[in-house]
Short mmCIF file of C-alpha atoms and ligand atoms in Angstrom, two decimals:
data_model
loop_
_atom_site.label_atom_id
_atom_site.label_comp_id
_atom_site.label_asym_id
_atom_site.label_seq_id
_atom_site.Cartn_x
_atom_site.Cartn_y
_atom_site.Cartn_z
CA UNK P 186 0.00 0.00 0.00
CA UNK P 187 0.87 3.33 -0.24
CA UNK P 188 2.16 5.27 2.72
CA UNK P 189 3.66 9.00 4.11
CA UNK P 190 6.53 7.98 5.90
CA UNK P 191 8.26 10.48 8.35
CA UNK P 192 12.06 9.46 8.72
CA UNK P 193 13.81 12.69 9.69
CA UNK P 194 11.37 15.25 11.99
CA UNK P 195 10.70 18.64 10.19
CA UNK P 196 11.82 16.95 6.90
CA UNK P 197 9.09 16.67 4.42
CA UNK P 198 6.97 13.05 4.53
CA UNK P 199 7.96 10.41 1.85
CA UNK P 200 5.32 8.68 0.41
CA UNK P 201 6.08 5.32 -1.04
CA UNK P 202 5.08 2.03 -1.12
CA UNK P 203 5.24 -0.23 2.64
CA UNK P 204 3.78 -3.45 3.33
CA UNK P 205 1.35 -3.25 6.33
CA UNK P 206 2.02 -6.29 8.80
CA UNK P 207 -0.66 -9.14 8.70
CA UNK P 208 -3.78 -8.90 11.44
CA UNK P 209 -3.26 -11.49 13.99
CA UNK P 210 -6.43 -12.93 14.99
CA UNK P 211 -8.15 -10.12 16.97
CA UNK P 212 -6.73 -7.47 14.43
CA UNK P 213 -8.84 -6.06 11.08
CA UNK P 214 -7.35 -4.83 8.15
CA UNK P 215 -9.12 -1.38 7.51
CA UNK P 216 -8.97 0.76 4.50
CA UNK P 217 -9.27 4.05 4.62
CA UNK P 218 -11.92 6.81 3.45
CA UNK P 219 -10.53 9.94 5.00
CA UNK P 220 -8.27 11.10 7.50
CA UNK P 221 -8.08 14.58 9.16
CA UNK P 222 -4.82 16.50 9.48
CA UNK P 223 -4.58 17.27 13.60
CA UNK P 224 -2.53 19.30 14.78
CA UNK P 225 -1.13 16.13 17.00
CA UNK P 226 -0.01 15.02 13.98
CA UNK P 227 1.71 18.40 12.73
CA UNK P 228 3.50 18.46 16.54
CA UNK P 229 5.28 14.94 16.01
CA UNK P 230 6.15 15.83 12.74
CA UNK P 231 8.02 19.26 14.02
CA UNK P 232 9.01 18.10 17.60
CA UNK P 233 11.61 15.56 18.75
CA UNK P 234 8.55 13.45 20.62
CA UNK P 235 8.21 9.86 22.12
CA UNK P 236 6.81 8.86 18.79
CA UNK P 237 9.63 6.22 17.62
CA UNK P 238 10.88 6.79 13.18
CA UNK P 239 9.84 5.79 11.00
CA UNK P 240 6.26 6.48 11.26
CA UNK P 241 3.54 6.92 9.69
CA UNK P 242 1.40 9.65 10.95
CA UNK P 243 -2.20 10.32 10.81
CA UNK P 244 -4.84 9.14 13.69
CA UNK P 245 -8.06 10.95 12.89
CA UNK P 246 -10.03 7.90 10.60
CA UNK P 247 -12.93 6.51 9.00
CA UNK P 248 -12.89 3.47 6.80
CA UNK P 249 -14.53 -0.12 5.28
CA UNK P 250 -12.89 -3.34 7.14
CA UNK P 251 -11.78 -5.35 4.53
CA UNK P 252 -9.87 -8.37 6.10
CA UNK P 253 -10.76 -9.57 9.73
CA UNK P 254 -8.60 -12.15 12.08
CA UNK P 255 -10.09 -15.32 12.97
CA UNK P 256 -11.29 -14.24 16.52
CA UNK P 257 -12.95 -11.14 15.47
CA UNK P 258 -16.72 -10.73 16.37
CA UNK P 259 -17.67 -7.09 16.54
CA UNK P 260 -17.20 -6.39 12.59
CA UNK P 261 -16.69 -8.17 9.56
CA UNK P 262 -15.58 -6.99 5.78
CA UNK P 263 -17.78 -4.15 4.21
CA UNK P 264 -18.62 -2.95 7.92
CA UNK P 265 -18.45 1.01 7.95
CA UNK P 266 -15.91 2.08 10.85
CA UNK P 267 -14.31 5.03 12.91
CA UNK P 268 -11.13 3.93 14.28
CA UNK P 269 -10.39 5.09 17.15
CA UNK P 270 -7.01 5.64 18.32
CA UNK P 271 -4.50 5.10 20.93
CA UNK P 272 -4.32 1.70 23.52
CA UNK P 273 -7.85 -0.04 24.27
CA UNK P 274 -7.02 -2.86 25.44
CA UNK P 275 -10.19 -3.46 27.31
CA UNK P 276 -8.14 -5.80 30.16
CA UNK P 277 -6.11 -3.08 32.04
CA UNK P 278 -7.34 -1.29 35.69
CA UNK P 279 -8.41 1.94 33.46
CA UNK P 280 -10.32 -0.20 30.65
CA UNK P 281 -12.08 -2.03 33.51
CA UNK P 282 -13.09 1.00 35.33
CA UNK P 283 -14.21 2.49 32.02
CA UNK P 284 -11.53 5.26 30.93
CA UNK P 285 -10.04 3.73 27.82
CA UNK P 286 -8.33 7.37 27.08
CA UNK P 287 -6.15 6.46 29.86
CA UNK P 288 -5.40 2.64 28.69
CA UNK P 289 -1.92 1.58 29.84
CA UNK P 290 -1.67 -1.64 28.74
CA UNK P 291 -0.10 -3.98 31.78
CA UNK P 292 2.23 -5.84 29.09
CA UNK P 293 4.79 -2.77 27.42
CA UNK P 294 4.52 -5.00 24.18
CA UNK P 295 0.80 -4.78 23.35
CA UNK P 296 1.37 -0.61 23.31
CA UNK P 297 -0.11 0.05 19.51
CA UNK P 298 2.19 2.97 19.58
CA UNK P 299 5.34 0.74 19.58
CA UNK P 300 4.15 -2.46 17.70
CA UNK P 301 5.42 -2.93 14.07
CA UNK P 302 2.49 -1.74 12.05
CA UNK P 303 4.18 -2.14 8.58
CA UNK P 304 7.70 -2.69 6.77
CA UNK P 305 9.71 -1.17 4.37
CA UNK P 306 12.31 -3.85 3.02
CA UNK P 307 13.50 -4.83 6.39
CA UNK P 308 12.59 -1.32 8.04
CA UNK P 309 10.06 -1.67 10.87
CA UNK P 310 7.26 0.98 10.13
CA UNK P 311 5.61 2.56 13.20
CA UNK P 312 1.94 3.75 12.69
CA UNK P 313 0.75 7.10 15.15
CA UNK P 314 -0.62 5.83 18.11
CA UNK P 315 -1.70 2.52 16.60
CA UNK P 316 -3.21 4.00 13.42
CA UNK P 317 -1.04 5.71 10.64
CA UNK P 318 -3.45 7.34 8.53
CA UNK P 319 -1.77 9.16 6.24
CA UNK P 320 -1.91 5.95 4.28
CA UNK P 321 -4.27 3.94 2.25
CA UNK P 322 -4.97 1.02 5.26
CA UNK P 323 -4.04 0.19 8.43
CA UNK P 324 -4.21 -2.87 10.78
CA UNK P 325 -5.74 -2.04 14.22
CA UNK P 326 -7.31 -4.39 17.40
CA UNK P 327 -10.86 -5.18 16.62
CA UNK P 328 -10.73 -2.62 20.20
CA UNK P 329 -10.51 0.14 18.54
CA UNK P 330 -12.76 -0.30 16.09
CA UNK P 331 -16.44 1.74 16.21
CA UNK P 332 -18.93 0.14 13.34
CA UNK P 333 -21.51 2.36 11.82
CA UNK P 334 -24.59 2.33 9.77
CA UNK P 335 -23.66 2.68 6.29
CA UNK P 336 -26.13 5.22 5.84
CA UNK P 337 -23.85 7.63 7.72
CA UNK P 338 -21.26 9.45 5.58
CA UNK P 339 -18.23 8.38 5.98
CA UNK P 340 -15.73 10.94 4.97
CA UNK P 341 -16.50 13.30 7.69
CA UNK P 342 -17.10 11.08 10.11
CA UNK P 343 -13.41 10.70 10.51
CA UNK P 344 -13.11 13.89 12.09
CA UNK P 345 -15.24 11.97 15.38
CA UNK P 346 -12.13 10.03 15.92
CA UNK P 347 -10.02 13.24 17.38
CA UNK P 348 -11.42 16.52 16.60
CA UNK P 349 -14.97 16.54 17.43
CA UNK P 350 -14.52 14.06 20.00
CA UNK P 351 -12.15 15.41 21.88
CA UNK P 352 -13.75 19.04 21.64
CA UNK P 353 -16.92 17.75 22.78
CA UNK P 354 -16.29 15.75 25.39
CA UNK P 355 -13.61 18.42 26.56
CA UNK P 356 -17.02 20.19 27.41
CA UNK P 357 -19.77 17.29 28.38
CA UNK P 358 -17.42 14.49 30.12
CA UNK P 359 -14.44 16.54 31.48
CA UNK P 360 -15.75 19.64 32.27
CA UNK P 361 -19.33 18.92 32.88
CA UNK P 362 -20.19 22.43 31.54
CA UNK P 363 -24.03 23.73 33.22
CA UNK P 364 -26.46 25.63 31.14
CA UNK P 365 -26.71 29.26 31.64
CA UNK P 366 -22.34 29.00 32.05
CA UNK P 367 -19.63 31.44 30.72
CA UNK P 368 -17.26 29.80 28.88
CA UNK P 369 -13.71 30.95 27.10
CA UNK P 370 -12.19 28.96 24.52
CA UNK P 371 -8.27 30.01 23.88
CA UNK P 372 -7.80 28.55 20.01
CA UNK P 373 -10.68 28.20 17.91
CA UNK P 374 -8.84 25.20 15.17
CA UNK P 375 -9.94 22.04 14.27
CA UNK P 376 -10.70 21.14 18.14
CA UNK P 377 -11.37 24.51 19.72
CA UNK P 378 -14.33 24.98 17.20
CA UNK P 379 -15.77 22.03 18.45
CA UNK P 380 -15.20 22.46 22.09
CA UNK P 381 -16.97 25.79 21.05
CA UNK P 382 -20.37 23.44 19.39
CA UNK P 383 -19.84 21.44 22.68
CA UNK P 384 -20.68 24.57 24.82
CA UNK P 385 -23.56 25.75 22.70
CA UNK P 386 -25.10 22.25 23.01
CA UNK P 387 -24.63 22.09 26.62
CA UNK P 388 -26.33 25.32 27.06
CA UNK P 389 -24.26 28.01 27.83
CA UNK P 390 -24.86 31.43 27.70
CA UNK P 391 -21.62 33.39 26.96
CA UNK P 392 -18.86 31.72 24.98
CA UNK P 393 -16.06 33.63 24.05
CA UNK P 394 -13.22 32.67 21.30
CA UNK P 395 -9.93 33.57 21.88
CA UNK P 396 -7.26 33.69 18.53
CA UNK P 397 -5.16 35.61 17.23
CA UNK P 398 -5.83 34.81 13.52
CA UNK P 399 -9.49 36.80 12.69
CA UNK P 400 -11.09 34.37 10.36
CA UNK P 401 -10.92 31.53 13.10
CA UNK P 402 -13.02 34.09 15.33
CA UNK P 403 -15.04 34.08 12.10
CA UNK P 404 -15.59 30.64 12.22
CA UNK P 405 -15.89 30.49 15.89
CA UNK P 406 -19.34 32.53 15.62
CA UNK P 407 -20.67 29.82 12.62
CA UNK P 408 -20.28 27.48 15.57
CA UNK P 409 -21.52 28.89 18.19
CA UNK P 410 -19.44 31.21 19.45
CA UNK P 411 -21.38 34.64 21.21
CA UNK P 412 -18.01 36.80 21.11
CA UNK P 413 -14.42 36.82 19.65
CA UNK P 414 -11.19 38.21 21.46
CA UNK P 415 -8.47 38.91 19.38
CA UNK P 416 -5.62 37.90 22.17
CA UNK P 417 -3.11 40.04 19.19
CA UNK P 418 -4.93 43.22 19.70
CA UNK P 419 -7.47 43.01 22.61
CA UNK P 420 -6.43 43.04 26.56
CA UNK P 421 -7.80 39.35 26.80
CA UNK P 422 -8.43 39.15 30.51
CA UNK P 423 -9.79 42.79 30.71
CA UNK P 424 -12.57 41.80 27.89
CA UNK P 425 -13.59 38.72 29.37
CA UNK P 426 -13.79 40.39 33.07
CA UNK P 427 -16.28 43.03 31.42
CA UNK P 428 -18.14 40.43 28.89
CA UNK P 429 -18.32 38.21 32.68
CA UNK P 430 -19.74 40.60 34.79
CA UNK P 431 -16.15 41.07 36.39
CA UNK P 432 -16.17 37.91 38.29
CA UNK P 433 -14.30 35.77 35.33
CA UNK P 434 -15.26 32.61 33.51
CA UNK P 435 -16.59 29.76 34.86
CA UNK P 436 -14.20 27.65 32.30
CA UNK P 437 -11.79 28.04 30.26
CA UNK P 438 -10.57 25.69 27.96
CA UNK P 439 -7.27 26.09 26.52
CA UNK P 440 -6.62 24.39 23.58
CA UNK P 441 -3.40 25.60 21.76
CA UNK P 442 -0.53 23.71 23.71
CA UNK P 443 1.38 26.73 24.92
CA UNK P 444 2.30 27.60 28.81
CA UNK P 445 1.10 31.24 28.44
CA UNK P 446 -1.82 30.56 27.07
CA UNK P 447 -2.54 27.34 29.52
CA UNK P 448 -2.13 30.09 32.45
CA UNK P 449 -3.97 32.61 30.70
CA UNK P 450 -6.98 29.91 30.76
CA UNK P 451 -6.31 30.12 34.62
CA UNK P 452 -6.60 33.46 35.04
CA UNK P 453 -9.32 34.10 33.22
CA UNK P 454 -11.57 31.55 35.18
CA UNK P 455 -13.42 33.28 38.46
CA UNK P 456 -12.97 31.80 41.70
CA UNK P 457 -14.01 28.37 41.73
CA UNK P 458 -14.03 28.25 37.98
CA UNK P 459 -12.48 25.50 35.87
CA UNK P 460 -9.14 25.79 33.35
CA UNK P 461 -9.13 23.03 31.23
CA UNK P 462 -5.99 21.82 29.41
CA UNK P 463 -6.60 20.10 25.96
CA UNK P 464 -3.68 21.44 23.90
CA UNK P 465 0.04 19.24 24.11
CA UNK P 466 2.64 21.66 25.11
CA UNK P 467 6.25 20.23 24.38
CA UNK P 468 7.66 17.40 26.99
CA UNK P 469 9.19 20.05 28.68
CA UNK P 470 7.04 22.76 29.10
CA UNK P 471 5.44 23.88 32.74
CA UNK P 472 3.14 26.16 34.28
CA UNK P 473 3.54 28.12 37.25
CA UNK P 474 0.22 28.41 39.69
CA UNK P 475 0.84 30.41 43.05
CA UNK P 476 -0.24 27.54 45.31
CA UNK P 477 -2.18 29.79 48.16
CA UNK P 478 -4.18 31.60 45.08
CA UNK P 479 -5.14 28.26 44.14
CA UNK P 480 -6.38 27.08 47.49
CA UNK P 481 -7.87 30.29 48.34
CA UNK P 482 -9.60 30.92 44.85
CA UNK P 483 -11.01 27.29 44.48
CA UNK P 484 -10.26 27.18 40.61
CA UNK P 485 -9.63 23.91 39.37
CA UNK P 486 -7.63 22.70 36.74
CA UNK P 487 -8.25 19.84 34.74
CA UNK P 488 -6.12 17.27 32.15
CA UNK P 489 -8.63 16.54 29.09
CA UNK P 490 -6.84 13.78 27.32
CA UNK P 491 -8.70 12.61 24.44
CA UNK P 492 -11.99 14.46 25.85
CA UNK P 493 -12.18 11.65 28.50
CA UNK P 494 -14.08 9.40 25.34
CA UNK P 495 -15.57 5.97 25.88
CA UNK P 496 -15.16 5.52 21.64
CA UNK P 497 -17.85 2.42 22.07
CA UNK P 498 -20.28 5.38 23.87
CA UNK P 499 -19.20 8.79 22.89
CA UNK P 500 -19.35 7.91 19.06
CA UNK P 501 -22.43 6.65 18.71
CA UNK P 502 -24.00 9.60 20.51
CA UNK P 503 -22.00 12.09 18.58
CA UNK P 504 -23.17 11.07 15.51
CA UNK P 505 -26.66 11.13 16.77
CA UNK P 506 -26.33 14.49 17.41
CA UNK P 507 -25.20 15.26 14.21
CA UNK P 508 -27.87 13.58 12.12
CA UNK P 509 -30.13 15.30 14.09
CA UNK P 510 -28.40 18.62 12.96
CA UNK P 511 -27.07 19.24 16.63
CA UNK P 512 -23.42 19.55 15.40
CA UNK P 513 -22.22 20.91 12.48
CA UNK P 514 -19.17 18.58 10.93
CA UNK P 515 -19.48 18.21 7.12
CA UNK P 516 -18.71 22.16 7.71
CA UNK P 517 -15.17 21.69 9.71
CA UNK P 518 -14.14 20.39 6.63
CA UNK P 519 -12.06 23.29 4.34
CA UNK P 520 -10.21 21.84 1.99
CA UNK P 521 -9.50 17.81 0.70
CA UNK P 522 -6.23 16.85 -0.26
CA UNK P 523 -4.75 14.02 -1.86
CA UNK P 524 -2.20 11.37 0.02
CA UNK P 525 0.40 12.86 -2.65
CA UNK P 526 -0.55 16.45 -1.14
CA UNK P 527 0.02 15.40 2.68
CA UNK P 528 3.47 17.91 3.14
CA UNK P 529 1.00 20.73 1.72
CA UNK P 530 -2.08 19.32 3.78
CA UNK P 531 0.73 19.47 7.23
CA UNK P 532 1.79 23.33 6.24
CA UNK P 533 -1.80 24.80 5.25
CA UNK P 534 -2.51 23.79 8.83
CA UNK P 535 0.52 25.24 10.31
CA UNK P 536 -0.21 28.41 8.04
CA UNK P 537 -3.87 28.57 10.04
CA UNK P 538 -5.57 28.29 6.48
CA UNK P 539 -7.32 25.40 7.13
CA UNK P 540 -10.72 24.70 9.24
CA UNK P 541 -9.54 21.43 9.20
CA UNK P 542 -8.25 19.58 5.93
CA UNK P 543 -8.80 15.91 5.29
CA UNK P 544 -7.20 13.45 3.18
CA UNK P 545 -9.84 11.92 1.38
CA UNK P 546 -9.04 8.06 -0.56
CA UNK P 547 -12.12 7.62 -2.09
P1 LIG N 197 -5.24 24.12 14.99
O1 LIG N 197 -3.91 24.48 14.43
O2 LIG N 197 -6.37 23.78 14.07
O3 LIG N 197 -5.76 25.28 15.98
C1 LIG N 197 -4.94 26.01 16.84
C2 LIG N 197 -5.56 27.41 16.98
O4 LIG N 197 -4.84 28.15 17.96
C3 LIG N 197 -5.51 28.23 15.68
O5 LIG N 197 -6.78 28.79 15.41
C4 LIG N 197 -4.47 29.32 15.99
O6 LIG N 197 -4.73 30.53 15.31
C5 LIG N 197 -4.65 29.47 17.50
N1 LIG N 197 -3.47 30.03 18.18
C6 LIG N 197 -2.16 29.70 18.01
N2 LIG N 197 -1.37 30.40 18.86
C7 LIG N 197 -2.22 31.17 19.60
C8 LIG N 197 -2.04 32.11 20.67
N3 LIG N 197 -0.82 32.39 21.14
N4 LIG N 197 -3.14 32.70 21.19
C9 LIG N 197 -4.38 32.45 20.73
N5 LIG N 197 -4.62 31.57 19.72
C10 LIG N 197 -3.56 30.94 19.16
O7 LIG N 197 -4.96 22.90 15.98
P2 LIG N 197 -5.99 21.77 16.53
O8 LIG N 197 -7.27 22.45 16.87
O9 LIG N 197 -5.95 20.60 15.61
O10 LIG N 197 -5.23 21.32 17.87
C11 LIG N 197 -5.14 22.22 18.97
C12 LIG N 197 -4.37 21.60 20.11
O11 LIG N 197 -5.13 20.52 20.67
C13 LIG N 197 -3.01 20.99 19.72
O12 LIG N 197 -2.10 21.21 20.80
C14 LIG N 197 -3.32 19.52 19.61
O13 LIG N 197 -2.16 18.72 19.76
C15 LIG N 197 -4.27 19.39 20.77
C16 LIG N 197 -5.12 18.14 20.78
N6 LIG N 197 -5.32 17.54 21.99
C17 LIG N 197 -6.05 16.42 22.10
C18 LIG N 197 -6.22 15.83 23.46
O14 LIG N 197 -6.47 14.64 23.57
N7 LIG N 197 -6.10 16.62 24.50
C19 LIG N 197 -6.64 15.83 20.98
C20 LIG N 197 -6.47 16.48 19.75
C21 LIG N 197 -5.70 17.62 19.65
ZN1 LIG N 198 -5.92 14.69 16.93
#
């Protein structure tokens, strides 16, 4: 099949032809419809991360199964899927208590993220945590696998494996966001936008978009957004005092990946508000909180990895929503790009031209 490869961070992706590894008997061979471009991806691809080379990135993906192991029961060839990514290994203390986002599988060796997912001559090929979708199939546990009804389209329903996903249930399963709320949302990309249709469907009252580019605080009021900060021109935490009724937010939501903006969430929250971190800052990055303003103020801050999603749950109901025109996705989608146009798919991002762009197979 053919694949972008990453061998060399910041260097541009190489796509060629790799030979996926054979599904054991609880894997299924999927092929691909789309993939979004995440910013995730365009962070591995510029920073020196955990993610072992080669690789091929990409984790953000809808496809038709078209091989199964003998062991597999919950879908068979032609079934319609979302592929969700990351460990699920459905045995560990995390799976059993019902936070797959937080899978650590007990033995190192069934991690996804370090299995061989395909070969190159005698290369070992990694595929982004367990998936690799910047390529034209993949080989995942029958775990991570979330069937469909056909009659569901199923080129933007890849964005439900990261972007919409994780925006939403930033808002509904981490945050637990109240009607009638004030909510801030620093970065309104691919996932802001949706933690932005998260808040509107959860009821609150004042949401405010934070950016610095203007046509994402464009795009933040076509999804719900009630006011726009420009954080390049505007005194952000003065704005959001007065649009607040001086008191602050009761959450913020950062979700950019930088340590100014993560403690501009926390400021901006009132006392006993919540700051909750969805961007990846680098390995090394860290945010300073006076500890007696946090005691005495109440705020909380919370982790939102993967938008605390139950795949098996969370995707289901999302596209429920969204056939029942609750949530907008069809319209996240800018701009389609062939696997031959990944590099230029990667940079548009970077360059903030894209709502999000896809890489569609069909
Ligand atoms: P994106 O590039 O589509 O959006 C980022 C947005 O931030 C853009 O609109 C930028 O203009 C804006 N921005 C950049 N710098 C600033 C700044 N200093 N102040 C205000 N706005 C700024 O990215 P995305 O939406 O695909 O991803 C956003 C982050 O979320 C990124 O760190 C990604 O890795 C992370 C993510 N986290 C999870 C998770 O599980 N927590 C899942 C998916 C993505
Ligand atoms: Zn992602």
């Amino acid at each position: 099949m053919k694949a972008a490869v990453l061998y060399e961070r910041r260097q541009p992706l190489i796509v060629q032809e790799v030979e996926l590894i054979d599904p054991g008997p609880r894997d299924v061979l999927v092929r691909f419809v789309a993939s979004g471009v995440c910013h995730s991806d365009l962070s591995h691809w510029q920073r020196d991360t955990w993610s072992p080379l080669p690789l091929i990135l990409g984790h953000e993906a809808s496809g038709i199964v078209d091989q199964v192991g003998t062991q597999v029961s919950r879908v068979k060839p032609g079934d319609h899927v979302i592929i969700a990514f990351g460990n699920k290994c459905g045995e560990c203390a995390y799976c059993r208590r019902g936070e797959p986002y937080l899978c650590t599988p007990e033995d190192p060796a069934k991690n996804i993220s370090l299995r061989a997912h395909a070969r190159r001559n005698s290369t070992t090929v990694y595929g982004f945590i367990g998936v690799g979708s910047f390529a034209e199939a993949t080989v995942v546990p029958e775990s991570n696998c979330v069937p469909i009804a056909t009659s569901v389209p199923l080129e933007p329903a890849c964005l439900i494996a990261c972007g919409v996903s994780t925006g939403v249930g930033a808002v509904i399963n981490v945050a637990h966001v109240q009607p009638g709320s004030s909510v801030v949302v620093i970065g309104a990309g691919g996932v802001g936008l949706n933690v932005i249709q998260g808040a509107h469907l959860a009821g609150a009252a004042r949401i405010i978009a934070v950016d610095i580019n203007p046509q994402k605080l464009d795009l933040a009021q076509q999804f719900g957004a009630t006011h726009g900060v420009n954080s390049s021109a505007d005194d952000v935490a003065g704005r959001i005092r007065q649009l607040t009724g001086g008191l602050g937010a009761d959450y913020a939501f950062e979700v950019i990946g930088l340590p100014q903006t993560i403690r501009q969430a926390y400021e901006t929250v009132r006392k006993g508000g919540a700051a909750i971190v969805v961007g990846v800052a680098t390995e090394d990055a860290a945010v300073q909180f006076s500890a007696p303003d946090l005691m005495r103020s109440g705020k909380r801050i919370l982790g939102c990895n993967a938008g605390g999603v139950r795949p098996d749950i969370d995707f289901p109901l999302i596209i429920d929503l969204w056939q029942a025109g609750r949530l907008q996705i069809e319209e996240l989608i800018s701009q389609r790009f062939a696997l031959d146009q990944i590099n230029e798919a990667l940079i548009a991002l970077q360059q903030g031209k894209v709502t999000r762009g896809i890489l569609a197979f069909a």
